Coordinates of C-alpha atoms in Angstrom, one line a residue:
M1 CA 0.0 0.0 0.0
T2 CA 1.0 3.6 -0.5
R3 CA 0.3 5.6 2.6
V4 CA -1.3 8.9 1.8
Y5 CA -2.8 11.6 4.0
L6 CA -5.3 14.3 2.9
E7 CA -5.1 17.9 3.9
E8 CA -8.5 19.5 3.5
G9 CA -8.8 23.2 3.0
R10 CA -11.8 25.3 2.2
T11 CA -11.4 25.1 -1.6
K12 CA -8.6 22.6 -2.2
I13 CA -7.4 19.3 -0.9
V14 CA -3.8 18.1 -0.9
A15 CA -3.1 14.4 -1.3
C16 CA 0.4 13.7 0.0
A17 CA 2.4 10.5 0.2
L18 CA 3.9 10.0 3.6
D19 CA 6.9 8.0 2.6
W20 CA 7.9 9.7 -0.7
P21 CA 9.0 13.4 -0.2
G22 CA 7.7 15.6 -3.0
W23 CA 4.9 13.3 -4.2
A24 CA 1.9 15.5 -3.5
R25 CA -0.8 16.9 -5.7
I26 CA -4.0 19.0 -5.2
G27 CA -7.6 18.8 -6.3
T28 CA -10.9 20.4 -5.5
T29 CA -12.3 17.1 -4.0
E30 CA -10.7 14.1 -2.3
D31 CA -11.2 11.9 -5.4
R32 CA -9.6 14.5 -7.7
A33 CA -6.7 15.0 -5.4
V34 CA -6.0 11.3 -5.2
A35 CA -6.4 11.0 -9.0
A36 CA -3.9 13.8 -9.5
L37 CA -1.4 12.1 -7.2
T38 CA -1.8 8.8 -9.1
T39 CA -1.5 10.6 -12.4
Y40 CA 1.9 12.0 -11.4
A41 CA 3.3 8.6 -10.3
D42 CA 5.1 8.2 -13.6
R43 CA 6.7 11.6 -13.3
Y44 CA 7.8 11.0 -9.8
R45 CA 9.1 7.6 -10.8
L46 CA 11.6 9.4 -13.1
I47 CA 12.9 11.4 -10.2
A48 CA 13.1 8.3 -7.9
A49 CA 15.0 6.4 -10.6
S50 CA 17.4 9.2 -11.1
A51 CA 18.0 9.2 -7.4
G52 CA 18.7 5.4 -7.6
L53 CA 15.5 4.5 -5.8
S54 CA 13.0 1.8 -6.7
F55 CA 9.5 3.4 -6.9
D56 CA 6.7 0.9 -7.3
P57 CA 3.7 2.3 -5.4
G58 CA 0.8 0.1 -4.5
P59 CA -2.9 1.0 -4.0
I60 CA -3.5 4.2 -2.2
E61 CA -4.3 3.9 1.5
I62 CA -5.7 7.0 3.2
V63 CA -4.1 6.9 6.7
E64 CA -5.0 10.4 8.0
T65 CA -7.1 13.4 7.2
V66 CA -6.2 16.8 8.6
T67 CA -7.7 20.3 8.5
G68 CA -5.8 22.5 6.1
V69 CA -4.9 26.2 6.5
N70 CA -4.6 29.1 4.1
T71 CA -1.5 27.5 2.6
T72 CA -3.6 24.5 1.6
D73 CA -5.9 26.7 -0.4
W74 CA -2.9 28.1 -2.2
G75 CA -2.2 24.6 -3.3
A76 CA 0.7 23.6 -1.0
P77 CA 0.9 21.0 1.8
G78 CA 0.8 23.2 4.9
V79 CA 0.1 21.0 7.9
P80 CA 2.3 18.4 9.7
V81 CA 0.5 15.2 10.6
A82 CA 0.7 13.0 13.7
E83 CA 3.3 10.7 12.4
D84 CA 5.7 13.6 11.8
S85 CA 6.3 13.7 15.6
Q86 CA 7.9 10.2 15.5
P87 CA 11.6 9.8 15.1
Y88 CA 13.0 10.7 11.7
G89 CA 15.2 7.7 11.0
A90 CA 18.3 7.1 8.9
A91 CA 16.4 5.5 6.0
A92 CA 14.0 8.5 5.8
A93 CA 16.9 10.9 6.0
E94 CA 18.8 9.2 3.2
R95 CA 15.8 9.0 1.0
T96 CA 15.1 12.7 1.5
A97 CA 18.7 13.6 0.7
T98 CA 18.8 11.7 -2.5
I99 CA 15.4 12.9 -3.7
L100 CA 16.2 16.5 -2.9
Q101 CA 19.6 16.4 -4.7
T102 CA 17.9 14.9 -7.7
A103 CA 15.1 17.5 -7.7
W104 CA 17.7 20.3 -7.5
R105 CA 19.7 18.9 -10.4
A106 CA 16.5 18.7 -12.5
L107 CA 15.7 22.4 -11.6
D108 CA 19.3 23.4 -12.4
D109 CA 19.2 21.5 -15.8
L110 CA 15.9 23.3 -16.7
A111 CA 17.4 26.7 -15.7
R112 CA 19.9 26.1 -18.5
S113 CA 17.9 24.2 -21.1
A114 CA 14.3 25.3 -20.9
P115 CA 13.2 28.3 -23.1
E116 CA 13.6 31.6 -21.4
T117 CA 10.0 32.5 -22.4
L118 CA 7.4 29.9 -21.4
R119 CA 3.9 29.3 -22.5
K120 CA 1.5 31.3 -20.4
G121 CA -1.2 29.7 -18.3
P122 CA -2.9 29.7 -14.9
R123 CA 0.1 28.2 -13.0
G124 CA 2.5 30.7 -11.6
G125 CA 0.8 33.8 -12.9
G126 CA 2.5 33.6 -16.2
R127 CA 6.1 33.6 -14.9
D128 CA 8.9 32.8 -17.3
R129 CA 11.8 30.4 -16.7
D130 CA 14.1 32.7 -14.8
E131 CA 11.3 34.1 -12.6
I132 CA 10.2 30.5 -11.6
V133 CA 13.8 29.5 -10.8
A134 CA 14.3 32.7 -8.7
H135 CA 11.1 32.1 -6.9
A136 CA 12.0 28.4 -6.2
V137 CA 15.4 29.5 -4.7
D138 CA 14.1 32.4 -2.7
T139 CA 11.2 30.3 -1.3
E140 CA 13.7 27.6 -0.3
R141 CA 15.7 30.1 1.6
A142 CA 12.6 31.1 3.5
Y143 CA 11.7 27.5 4.2
A144 CA 15.2 27.0 5.6
R145 CA 14.4 29.2 8.5
K146 CA 11.8 26.6 9.6
I147 CA 14.6 24.1 10.1
G148 CA 17.0 26.5 11.8
I149 CA 19.0 27.8 8.8
R150 CA 19.3 31.5 8.0
H151 CA 20.9 32.8 4.8
R152 CA 20.8 36.4 3.5
P153 CA 18.9 36.9 0.2
F154 CA 21.0 36.2 -2.9
A155 CA 20.5 36.0 -6.6
A156 CA 19.4 32.7 -8.0
H157 CA 22.5 32.6 -10.2
D158 CA 24.9 32.9 -7.3
R159 CA 26.1 29.4 -7.3
T160 CA 28.3 29.8 -4.2
A161 CA 25.4 31.0 -2.1
L162 CA 23.0 28.5 -3.5
T163 CA 25.4 25.6 -2.9
A164 CA 26.0 26.7 0.7
L165 CA 22.2 26.9 1.3
R166 CA 21.6 23.4 -0.2
T167 CA 24.5 21.9 1.7
A168 CA 23.1 23.4 5.0
I169 CA 19.6 21.9 4.2
L170 CA 21.1 18.5 3.5
D171 CA 23.1 18.7 6.7
V172 CA 19.8 18.9 8.5
L173 CA 17.3 16.9 6.5
G174 CA 19.9 14.3 5.5
N175 CA 20.5 13.2 9.1
P176 CA 18.3 11.4 11.6
A177 CA 16.4 13.4 14.2
D178 CA 14.0 12.8 17.0
G179 CA 11.0 14.2 15.2
A180 CA 10.6 17.4 17.2
P181 CA 10.4 20.7 15.3
L182 CA 13.9 21.7 14.3
T183 CA 13.6 25.3 15.6
R184 CA 11.2 27.3 17.6
D185 CA 8.0 27.6 15.7
G186 CA 9.6 25.5 13.0
W187 CA 8.9 22.3 11.2
P188 CA 9.5 18.7 12.2
P189 CA 12.0 17.1 9.8
A190 CA 9.6 14.6 8.1
Y191 CA 7.2 17.4 7.2
A192 CA 10.0 19.7 6.1
A193 CA 11.3 17.0 3.8
R194 CA 8.0 16.7 2.1
R195 CA 7.5 20.5 1.8
F196 CA 11.0 21.2 0.4
A197 CA 10.8 18.3 -2.1
W198 CA 7.3 19.2 -3.2
H199 CA 8.1 22.8 -3.9
V200 CA 11.1 22.0 -6.1
L201 CA 9.4 19.3 -8.0
D202 CA 6.2 21.3 -8.5
H203 CA 8.2 24.0 -10.3
V204 CA 10.3 21.5 -12.2
W205 CA 7.1 20.0 -13.6
E206 CA 5.7 23.5 -14.2
I207 CA 8.7 24.5 -16.3
E208 CA 8.5 21.2 -18.2
D209 CA 4.8 21.7 -18.9
K210 CA 5.2 25.2 -20.1
S211 CA 8.3 24.6 -22.2

């Protein structure tokens, strides 16, 4: 079985795989959210394969439903679940690290290879390639505060600063932890892993779809 939880907002529902960071999709109903998640299994499989992981999900099993927040209605997973308070073990940390590194490489590759001007559509308010990449990097810097990492703003093309940020993130999420929030008012590591990976992959797929 593939363990999935649902985060129910007022207008949107996020279906999120507990054990596969970044595999999360949205819908306006539970069925549509789960269907979207299932539809993206093949795209996620490519990421997992590039990370050297075997990804062969079974039937969806809904293991928890939580009440969403405003972030949910923006289309992002915004609420930790009960299991996130459990210890964050070595296997989960290793999986997170490999998936995050693979997602970052995919984003970096698209930053070089995708057309500068993308097809316009509802996603991202019509942003082009460089705007999406800059948004992804800056949002990741903001997310990092939730796991105890602080970096000053920097340009998306500043490879030295970007590498330092990503290394710091891996130093945290790539290591086991006790499951408690990683800083005051911060995120538990399991939730942080899903949120970081989801955001990168969501924009990787956005750029691919608009190229």
